[in-house]
Amino acid sequence: MHDLVQNVLNSDEKTALRQFVSALNAAGKPYLLRNEILQVFADYCQRSHKPAYFYHSSSLGTLISLTHEIILEEESTWFMLRPWIANQEVWRLGADMTHFEKLTPKALLDVRDRLVNRYQPQILEIDLKPFYQGAPTIDDPRNIGQGLTFLNRYLCNQLENDPKRWLEELFQALHKLQHGGTPLMISDRLHSGDELALAVKKALQFVSELSPIEPFEKFRFDLQSLGFEPGWGNTAGRVRETLEMFNRLVSDPEPAILEAFVTRVPAIFRVVLVSIHGWVGQEGVVGRPETAGQVMYVLEQARSLEAKLREDIKLAGLEVLGIQPKVIILTRLIPNCEGTACNLRLEKLQGTENAWILRVPFADFNPNVTQNWISKFEIWPYLESFALEAERELVAEFRGNPNLIIGNYSDGNLVAFLLSRRLKAAHCNIAHSLEKPKYLFSNLYWQDLEDRYHFSAQFTADLISMNAADFIVSSSYQEIVGTPDNMGQYESYKCFTMPNLYHVVDGIDLFNPKFNMVPPGVNENIFFPYNQSEDRDKEARSKIHELMFLREDPSIMGNLENPKKTPLLAVAPINSTKNLTGLAECFGKSKELQEHCNLILLTSKFSPEQATHPEEAAEIEKLHSIINQYELHSHIRWVGIRLSNMELGEAYRAVADCRGIFIHFARFEAFGRTLLEAMISGLPTFATQFGGASEIIEDVDKFQINPTDYEGTAKKVLHFLDECDANPQYWHEISTRAIDRVRNKYNWSLHSKQLLLISKIYRFWDYVTPENREARARYLETLYYLVFKPRAEKILEQHMQR
């Protein structure tokens, strides 16, 4: 970057830089973000009659393209540059334009505080960087999110470089395996790595003489005499394969062999999925609209994990010990549950043998609050007491400690942090949708937003849990570090200020191998292709078709003038991020779209009176206003009725029956569960280019859309319709491609296999790594008690006045 900066200052482009800064000042905003910066530069180039190359490839043009923030002060212009993904640099340009100076992140945090008139010279600085030093690190940004692959290679290199030491480490790790006090895989007959290696050769010779299908129980005691306990396999053939993997791993370590061996190691039996605020239930209770996606994710993940654990236990030969897996979804019990099952302490998860929803009530600090549903922004004061009570309940249900605790969302991960510390379980952090990057400048103006959103507690909780976790699971690469043009969700926690509260100098190591991309699946019993006719209910099909296109109802707006036009479907809760108002306006402004399509909006609410907060009410009112403004009543169907999952699956298929299209017009989407549901139903799908959704959609040019570009979006949809008119098979080709994409990459079986493998690798990693995890955990506990807890207590004070 230094050479680029000097090229600007030491050439004729210095004049252009001076003029550009003047243009920035003329814009009248002291703080500009990337899109605004690029627009000002484009306008400057046009006014100054600069040649096209100047905008794209001059030194100044390159500098501007790497600039994500500019702050204007009287004596300085501050540039926050992002030379490449996951890397940020701070540069200050003096008023005399004679020098660019590279400064520390702390200097940028100070100037941000000054910008909002909340600067103070002495402030708490949070810096996690020292706790990651000395640990192996990923060096290529393209490999961020592939922690499992990195660790496999790293561990195999260690085995190769120091085989004697690592054989002993493997022995110790296997020797610790047990369930309920019963040893697994190896017994106390073996005392060292060398003895284990020798015993493996003897065991291989023994099982090679048996029939591959010989059941384990027939030769169990012969293996025990050699020092081996159950866990190697359920047949002689599988035991032999596992022993051969270990033998090969010791003699010729390769990542693929390590992964295959670790997959077979029985180390996970009891799993907790923590989902606190989501109104967690089953039939007709799958979350509130804003949390339905998370609740469905957790329910489906639990079913899939339980099935995978059961399969692994059987294949490992552990049925002879009577071992059964158990999965618990931990959530809160809500006494005033509006007729749902959310006041039941324990509920079996449908479709499983031993997975349960365990509900623990919040302590009754104030029954007027705690006996009702509590917003995700207000829940913080109750989490510590909840975790303590949940600990007792979990140990009683499991009759022991869990092996793995998976946190979901910010509050669930904070509880997972508290539980995993006390129960000595592995902590997996999953937070597909972090609030901080959703709300622009939410950290900078946190004090103005505190009464409504309590971001000080939430962002502190995020910092604690993401750093405390043994590993982090994301659905996409962009969720972690974004793109060259946009920061990722986790990257937004790297360096930020909460004026008058603290500075985060280094909040997360993005190159640490704790990050892993493990996308979710979709429930294929509910969401399946429209042409899978044998699985569709004729009565339900007819009922949903009438609802989507014909039925009159107080919660449905619009009577379609021509129901045979191509249906353009959107399914989303009504909020500013999902941007249904933007989609309606895009549709309203395009007469061509109206000529070719009907817009179908499927939401769970229809009137402002149904809203749970003012922002939602405002969006509902705005949507009504846009429909009236553009007179869309004969071109639109707004179905404001909450459908069950089965009905929703049929709704997608009803649109696919009509050769329709699905469109996801969100301003930002961390991943996009509805995309998977629509695609596997057979719908050609257009989705926002901002966020992880863009990784689901393969054809960037044709099916990724910019929700701020109404004209461009309309052109892409119309071009697709033209292609369908020119080639009658084109819709079917895209439909089939969408179905195959989801089935091959986004399925729960693959998700569970990867998640359990990662859990096992990281358990071994925790055992052998030199990284100082305990020191980091102590530091995070300090932040919890000295920063988070006082902020949560302030919320409780407000609640006690209700």
PDB file of C-alpha atoms in Angstrom, residues 58-233:
ATOM      1  CA  SER A  58      -4.948   4.966 -12.272  1.00  0.00           C
ATOM      2  CA  SER A  59      -3.088   4.952  -8.961  1.00  0.00           C
ATOM      3  CA  LEU A  60      -5.742   7.206  -7.447  1.00  0.00           C
ATOM      4  CA  GLY A  61      -8.530   5.076  -8.909  1.00  0.00           C
ATOM      5  CA  THR A  62      -6.972   1.956  -7.406  1.00  0.00           C
ATOM      6  CA  LEU A  63      -6.587   3.683  -4.043  1.00  0.00           C
ATOM      7  CA  ILE A  64     -10.235   4.758  -4.054  1.00  0.00           C
ATOM      8  CA  SER A  65     -11.394   1.253  -5.040  1.00  0.00           C
ATOM      9  CA  LEU A  66      -9.671  -0.111  -1.903  1.00  0.00           C
ATOM     10  CA  THR A  67     -11.142   2.550   0.388  1.00  0.00           C
ATOM     11  CA  HIS A  68     -14.053   1.478   2.576  1.00  0.00           C
ATOM     12  CA  GLU A  69     -14.361   4.527   4.827  1.00  0.00           C
ATOM     13  CA  ILE A  70     -13.315   8.163   4.689  1.00  0.00           C
ATOM     14  CA  ILE A  71     -13.560  10.525   7.664  1.00  0.00           C
ATOM     15  CA  LEU A  72     -13.068  14.234   7.074  1.00  0.00           C
ATOM     16  CA  GLU A  73     -11.522  16.417   9.763  1.00  0.00           C
ATOM     17  CA  GLU A  74     -10.307  19.990   9.482  1.00  0.00           C
ATOM     18  CA  GLU A  75      -6.629  19.057   9.417  1.00  0.00           C
ATOM     19  CA  SER A  76      -6.803  15.501   8.074  1.00  0.00           C
ATOM     20  CA  THR A  77      -8.581  13.094   5.780  1.00  0.00           C
ATOM     21  CA  TRP A  78      -8.710   9.545   7.140  1.00  0.00           C
ATOM     22  CA  PHE A  79      -8.815   6.531   4.824  1.00  0.00           C
ATOM     23  CA  MET A  80      -9.739   3.050   6.023  1.00  0.00           C
ATOM     24  CA  LEU A  81      -8.308   0.815   3.307  1.00  0.00           C
ATOM     25  CA  ARG A  82      -8.946  -2.853   2.701  1.00  0.00           C
ATOM     26  CA  PRO A  83      -6.105  -3.987   0.423  1.00  0.00           C
ATOM     27  CA  TRP A  84      -7.467  -7.519   0.449  1.00  0.00           C
ATOM     28  CA  ILE A  85     -10.070  -9.590   2.235  1.00  0.00           C
ATOM     29  CA  ALA A  86      -9.714  -9.700   6.043  1.00  0.00           C
ATOM     30  CA  ASN A  87      -7.055  -6.977   6.082  1.00  0.00           C
ATOM     31  CA  GLN A  88      -7.615  -3.355   7.137  1.00  0.00           C
ATOM     32  CA  GLU A  89      -5.186  -0.435   7.150  1.00  0.00           C
ATOM     33  CA  VAL A  90      -5.574   3.116   8.455  1.00  0.00           C
ATOM     34  CA  TRP A  91      -3.995   6.035   6.556  1.00  0.00           C
ATOM     35  CA  ARG A  92      -4.167   9.748   7.267  1.00  0.00           C
ATOM     36  CA  LEU A  93      -3.716  12.423   4.620  1.00  0.00           C
ATOM     37  CA  GLY A  94      -2.555  15.780   5.942  1.00  0.00           C
ATOM     38  CA  ALA A  95      -4.309  19.004   4.981  1.00  0.00           C
ATOM     39  CA  ASP A  96      -1.245  20.142   3.010  1.00  0.00           C
ATOM     40  CA  MET A  97      -1.483  16.986   0.841  1.00  0.00           C
ATOM     41  CA  THR A  98       2.253  16.371   1.249  1.00  0.00           C
ATOM     42  CA  HIS A  99       2.190  13.069   3.080  1.00  0.00           C
ATOM     43  CA  PHE A 100       0.129   9.982   3.714  1.00  0.00           C
ATOM     44  CA  GLU A 101       0.815   8.433   7.100  1.00  0.00           C
ATOM     45  CA  LYS A 102      -0.051   4.883   8.128  1.00  0.00           C
ATOM     46  CA  LEU A 103      -1.520   4.798  11.645  1.00  0.00           C
ATOM     47  CA  THR A 104      -2.738   2.238  14.168  1.00  0.00           C
ATOM     48  CA  PRO A 105      -6.332   0.990  14.461  1.00  0.00           C
ATOM     49  CA  LYS A 106      -6.512   2.833  17.807  1.00  0.00           C
ATOM     50  CA  ALA A 107      -6.032   6.155  15.979  1.00  0.00           C
ATOM     51  CA  LEU A 108      -9.020   5.376  13.757  1.00  0.00           C
ATOM     52  CA  LEU A 109     -11.149   4.477  16.777  1.00  0.00           C
ATOM     53  CA  ASP A 110     -10.238   7.820  18.376  1.00  0.00           C
ATOM     54  CA  VAL A 111     -11.240   9.791  15.282  1.00  0.00           C
ATOM     55  CA  ARG A 112     -14.537   7.916  15.058  1.00  0.00           C
ATOM     56  CA  ASP A 113     -15.247   8.913  18.656  1.00  0.00           C
ATOM     57  CA  ARG A 114     -14.395  12.526  17.886  1.00  0.00           C
ATOM     58  CA  LEU A 115     -16.766  12.389  14.929  1.00  0.00           C
ATOM     59  CA  VAL A 116     -19.727  11.818  17.266  1.00  0.00           C
ATOM     60  CA  ASN A 117     -18.372  14.152  19.952  1.00  0.00           C
ATOM     61  CA  ARG A 118     -17.810  11.291  22.385  1.00  0.00           C
ATOM     62  CA  TYR A 119     -14.030  11.139  22.539  1.00  0.00           C
ATOM     63  CA  GLN A 120     -12.311  10.460  25.828  1.00  0.00           C
ATOM     64  CA  PRO A 121      -8.544   9.964  26.103  1.00  0.00           C
ATOM     65  CA  GLN A 122      -8.723   7.083  28.589  1.00  0.00           C
ATOM     66  CA  ILE A 123     -10.974   4.205  27.595  1.00  0.00           C
ATOM     67  CA  LEU A 124     -11.000   0.428  28.004  1.00  0.00           C
ATOM     68  CA  GLU A 125      -9.220  -1.286  25.120  1.00  0.00           C
ATOM     69  CA  ILE A 126     -10.182  -4.862  24.242  1.00  0.00           C
ATOM     70  CA  ASP A 127      -7.425  -6.732  22.421  1.00  0.00           C
ATOM     71  CA  LEU A 128      -7.686 -10.484  21.808  1.00  0.00           C
ATOM     72  CA  LYS A 129      -4.649 -10.692  19.536  1.00  0.00           C
ATOM     73  CA  PRO A 130      -2.119 -11.791  22.206  1.00  0.00           C
ATOM     74  CA  PHE A 131      -4.215 -14.855  22.987  1.00  0.00           C
ATOM     75  CA  TYR A 132      -3.927 -16.163  19.425  1.00  0.00           C
ATOM     76  CA  GLN A 133      -0.176 -15.608  19.076  1.00  0.00           C
ATOM     77  CA  GLY A 134       1.805 -18.810  18.834  1.00  0.00           C
ATOM     78  CA  ALA A 135      -1.148 -20.742  17.457  1.00  0.00           C
ATOM     79  CA  PRO A 136      -1.077 -22.090  13.879  1.00  0.00           C
ATOM     80  CA  THR A 137      -2.669 -19.635  11.494  1.00  0.00           C
ATOM     81  CA  ILE A 138      -4.060 -19.716   7.974  1.00  0.00           C
ATOM     82  CA  ASP A 139      -1.960 -17.532   5.670  1.00  0.00           C
ATOM     83  CA  ASP A 140      -4.170 -17.329   2.572  1.00  0.00           C
ATOM     84  CA  PRO A 141      -7.471 -15.408   2.921  1.00  0.00           C
ATOM     85  CA  ARG A 142      -9.041 -17.738   0.367  1.00  0.00           C
ATOM     86  CA  ASN A 143      -8.690 -20.580   2.878  1.00  0.00           C
ATOM     87  CA  ILE A 144     -10.472 -18.792   5.720  1.00  0.00           C
ATOM     88  CA  GLY A 145     -13.397 -20.936   6.823  1.00  0.00           C
ATOM     89  CA  GLN A 146     -11.612 -24.199   6.052  1.00  0.00           C
ATOM     90  CA  GLY A 147     -10.276 -24.822   9.531  1.00  0.00           C
ATOM     91  CA  LEU A 148     -10.869 -28.574   9.426  1.00  0.00           C
ATOM     92  CA  THR A 149      -8.793 -28.983   6.273  1.00  0.00           C
ATOM     93  CA  PHE A 150      -6.045 -26.795   7.725  1.00  0.00           C
ATOM     94  CA  LEU A 151      -5.891 -28.701  11.019  1.00  0.00           C
ATOM     95  CA  ASN A 152      -5.846 -32.062   9.255  1.00  0.00           C
ATOM     96  CA  ARG A 153      -2.801 -30.970   7.250  1.00  0.00           C
ATOM     97  CA  TYR A 154      -1.144 -29.402  10.285  1.00  0.00           C
ATOM     98  CA  LEU A 155      -1.620 -32.444  12.511  1.00  0.00           C
ATOM     99  CA  CYS A 156      -0.380 -34.791   9.792  1.00  0.00           C
ATOM    100  CA  ASN A 157       2.748 -32.668   9.378  1.00  0.00           C
ATOM    101  CA  GLN A 158       3.342 -32.918  13.118  1.00  0.00           C
ATOM    102  CA  LEU A 159       2.918 -36.689  12.978  1.00  0.00           C
ATOM    103  CA  GLU A 160       5.437 -36.851  10.157  1.00  0.00           C
ATOM    104  CA  ASN A 161       7.983 -34.528  11.800  1.00  0.00           C
ATOM    105  CA  ASP A 162       7.858 -36.057  15.274  1.00  0.00           C
ATOM    106  CA  PRO A 163       6.189 -39.464  14.912  1.00  0.00           C
ATOM    107  CA  LYS A 164       7.120 -40.781  18.354  1.00  0.00           C
ATOM    108  CA  ARG A 165       5.642 -37.808  20.200  1.00  0.00           C
ATOM    109  CA  TRP A 166       2.477 -37.753  18.119  1.00  0.00           C
ATOM    110  CA  LEU A 167       1.950 -41.480  18.400  1.00  0.00           C
ATOM    111  CA  GLU A 168       1.968 -40.935  22.152  1.00  0.00           C
ATOM    112  CA  GLU A 169      -0.495 -38.028  21.800  1.00  0.00           C
ATOM    113  CA  LEU A 170      -2.825 -40.217  19.736  1.00  0.00           C
ATOM    114  CA  PHE A 171      -2.582 -42.928  22.354  1.00  0.00           C
ATOM    115  CA  GLN A 172      -3.409 -40.516  25.180  1.00  0.00           C
ATOM    116  CA  ALA A 173      -6.367 -39.054  23.270  1.00  0.00           C
ATOM    117  CA  LEU A 174      -7.819 -42.508  22.558  1.00  0.00           C
ATOM    118  CA  HIS A 175      -7.094 -43.687  26.086  1.00  0.00           C
ATOM    119  CA  LYS A 176      -9.292 -40.901  27.477  1.00  0.00           C
ATOM    120  CA  LEU A 177     -12.345 -42.009  25.500  1.00  0.00           C
ATOM    121  CA  GLN A 178     -15.137 -43.305  27.701  1.00  0.00           C
ATOM    122  CA  HIS A 179     -18.887 -43.163  28.114  1.00  0.00           C
ATOM    123  CA  GLY A 180     -20.457 -43.229  31.554  1.00  0.00           C
ATOM    124  CA  GLY A 181     -17.193 -44.512  33.009  1.00  0.00           C
ATOM    125  CA  THR A 182     -16.914 -47.339  30.463  1.00  0.00           C
ATOM    126  CA  PRO A 183     -13.645 -47.233  28.462  1.00  0.00           C
ATOM    127  CA  LEU A 184     -13.864 -47.180  24.674  1.00  0.00           C
ATOM    128  CA  MET A 185     -11.410 -48.304  21.953  1.00  0.00           C
ATOM    129  CA  ILE A 186      -8.390 -49.050  24.198  1.00  0.00           C
ATOM    130  CA  SER A 187      -8.080 -50.319  27.770  1.00  0.00           C
ATOM    131  CA  ASP A 188      -5.595 -50.050  30.611  1.00  0.00           C
ATOM    132  CA  ARG A 189      -3.840 -53.134  29.235  1.00  0.00           C
ATOM    133  CA  LEU A 190      -2.011 -50.753  26.892  1.00  0.00           C
ATOM    134  CA  HIS A 191       0.323 -48.204  28.468  1.00  0.00           C
ATOM    135  CA  SER A 192       1.967 -46.287  25.632  1.00  0.00           C
ATOM    136  CA  GLY A 193       1.833 -45.358  21.983  1.00  0.00           C
ATOM    137  CA  ASP A 194       4.411 -47.980  21.119  1.00  0.00           C
ATOM    138  CA  GLU A 195       2.358 -50.684  22.824  1.00  0.00           C
ATOM    139  CA  LEU A 196      -0.737 -49.498  20.945  1.00  0.00           C
ATOM    140  CA  ALA A 197       1.044 -49.613  17.581  1.00  0.00           C
ATOM    141  CA  LEU A 198       2.249 -53.155  18.272  1.00  0.00           C
ATOM    142  CA  ALA A 199      -1.197 -54.255  19.477  1.00  0.00           C
ATOM    143  CA  VAL A 200      -2.814 -52.850  16.330  1.00  0.00           C
ATOM    144  CA  LYS A 201      -0.621 -55.104  14.187  1.00  0.00           C
ATOM    145  CA  LYS A 202      -1.594 -58.149  16.260  1.00  0.00           C
ATOM    146  CA  ALA A 203      -5.276 -57.222  16.073  1.00  0.00           C
ATOM    147  CA  LEU A 204      -5.045 -56.775  12.312  1.00  0.00           C
ATOM    148  CA  GLN A 205      -3.592 -60.237  11.954  1.00  0.00           C
ATOM    149  CA  PHE A 206      -6.409 -61.642  14.075  1.00  0.00           C
ATOM    150  CA  VAL A 207      -9.391 -59.952  12.353  1.00  0.00           C
ATOM    151  CA  SER A 208      -7.949 -60.662   8.882  1.00  0.00           C
ATOM    152  CA  GLU A 209      -8.645 -64.337   9.499  1.00  0.00           C
ATOM    153  CA  LEU A 210     -12.333 -63.687  10.266  1.00  0.00           C
ATOM    154  CA  SER A 211     -15.212 -63.314   7.834  1.00  0.00           C
ATOM    155  CA  PRO A 212     -15.755 -59.583   7.093  1.00  0.00           C
ATOM    156  CA  ILE A 213     -19.388 -59.893   8.175  1.00  0.00           C
ATOM    157  CA  GLU A 214     -18.576 -61.575  11.513  1.00  0.00           C
ATOM    158  CA  PRO A 215     -20.465 -59.555  14.207  1.00  0.00           C
ATOM    159  CA  PHE A 216     -18.287 -57.753  16.729  1.00  0.00           C
ATOM    160  CA  GLU A 217     -19.908 -59.405  19.741  1.00  0.00           C
ATOM    161  CA  LYS A 218     -18.619 -62.801  18.486  1.00  0.00           C
ATOM    162  CA  PHE A 219     -14.943 -61.768  18.840  1.00  0.00           C
ATOM    163  CA  ARG A 220     -15.252 -58.903  21.338  1.00  0.00           C
ATOM    164  CA  PHE A 221     -13.403 -60.684  24.150  1.00  0.00           C
ATOM    165  CA  ASP A 222     -10.577 -61.782  21.849  1.00  0.00           C
ATOM    166  CA  LEU A 223      -9.914 -58.111  21.027  1.00  0.00           C
ATOM    167  CA  GLN A 224     -10.176 -57.167  24.697  1.00  0.00           C
ATOM    168  CA  SER A 225      -7.359 -59.600  25.471  1.00  0.00           C
ATOM    169  CA  LEU A 226      -5.189 -57.549  23.101  1.00  0.00           C
ATOM    170  CA  GLY A 227      -6.134 -54.273  24.846  1.00  0.00           C
ATOM    171  CA  PHE A 228      -9.018 -53.134  22.635  1.00  0.00           C
ATOM    172  CA  GLU A 229     -12.441 -52.078  23.826  1.00  0.00           C
ATOM    173  CA  PRO A 230     -15.643 -51.595  21.759  1.00  0.00           C
ATOM    174  CA  GLY A 231     -15.592 -48.693  19.300  1.00  0.00           C
ATOM    175  CA  TRP A 232     -13.499 -50.003  16.399  1.00  0.00           C
ATOM    176  CA  GLY A 233     -16.435 -51.385  14.426  1.00  0.00           C
TER     177      GLY A 233
END
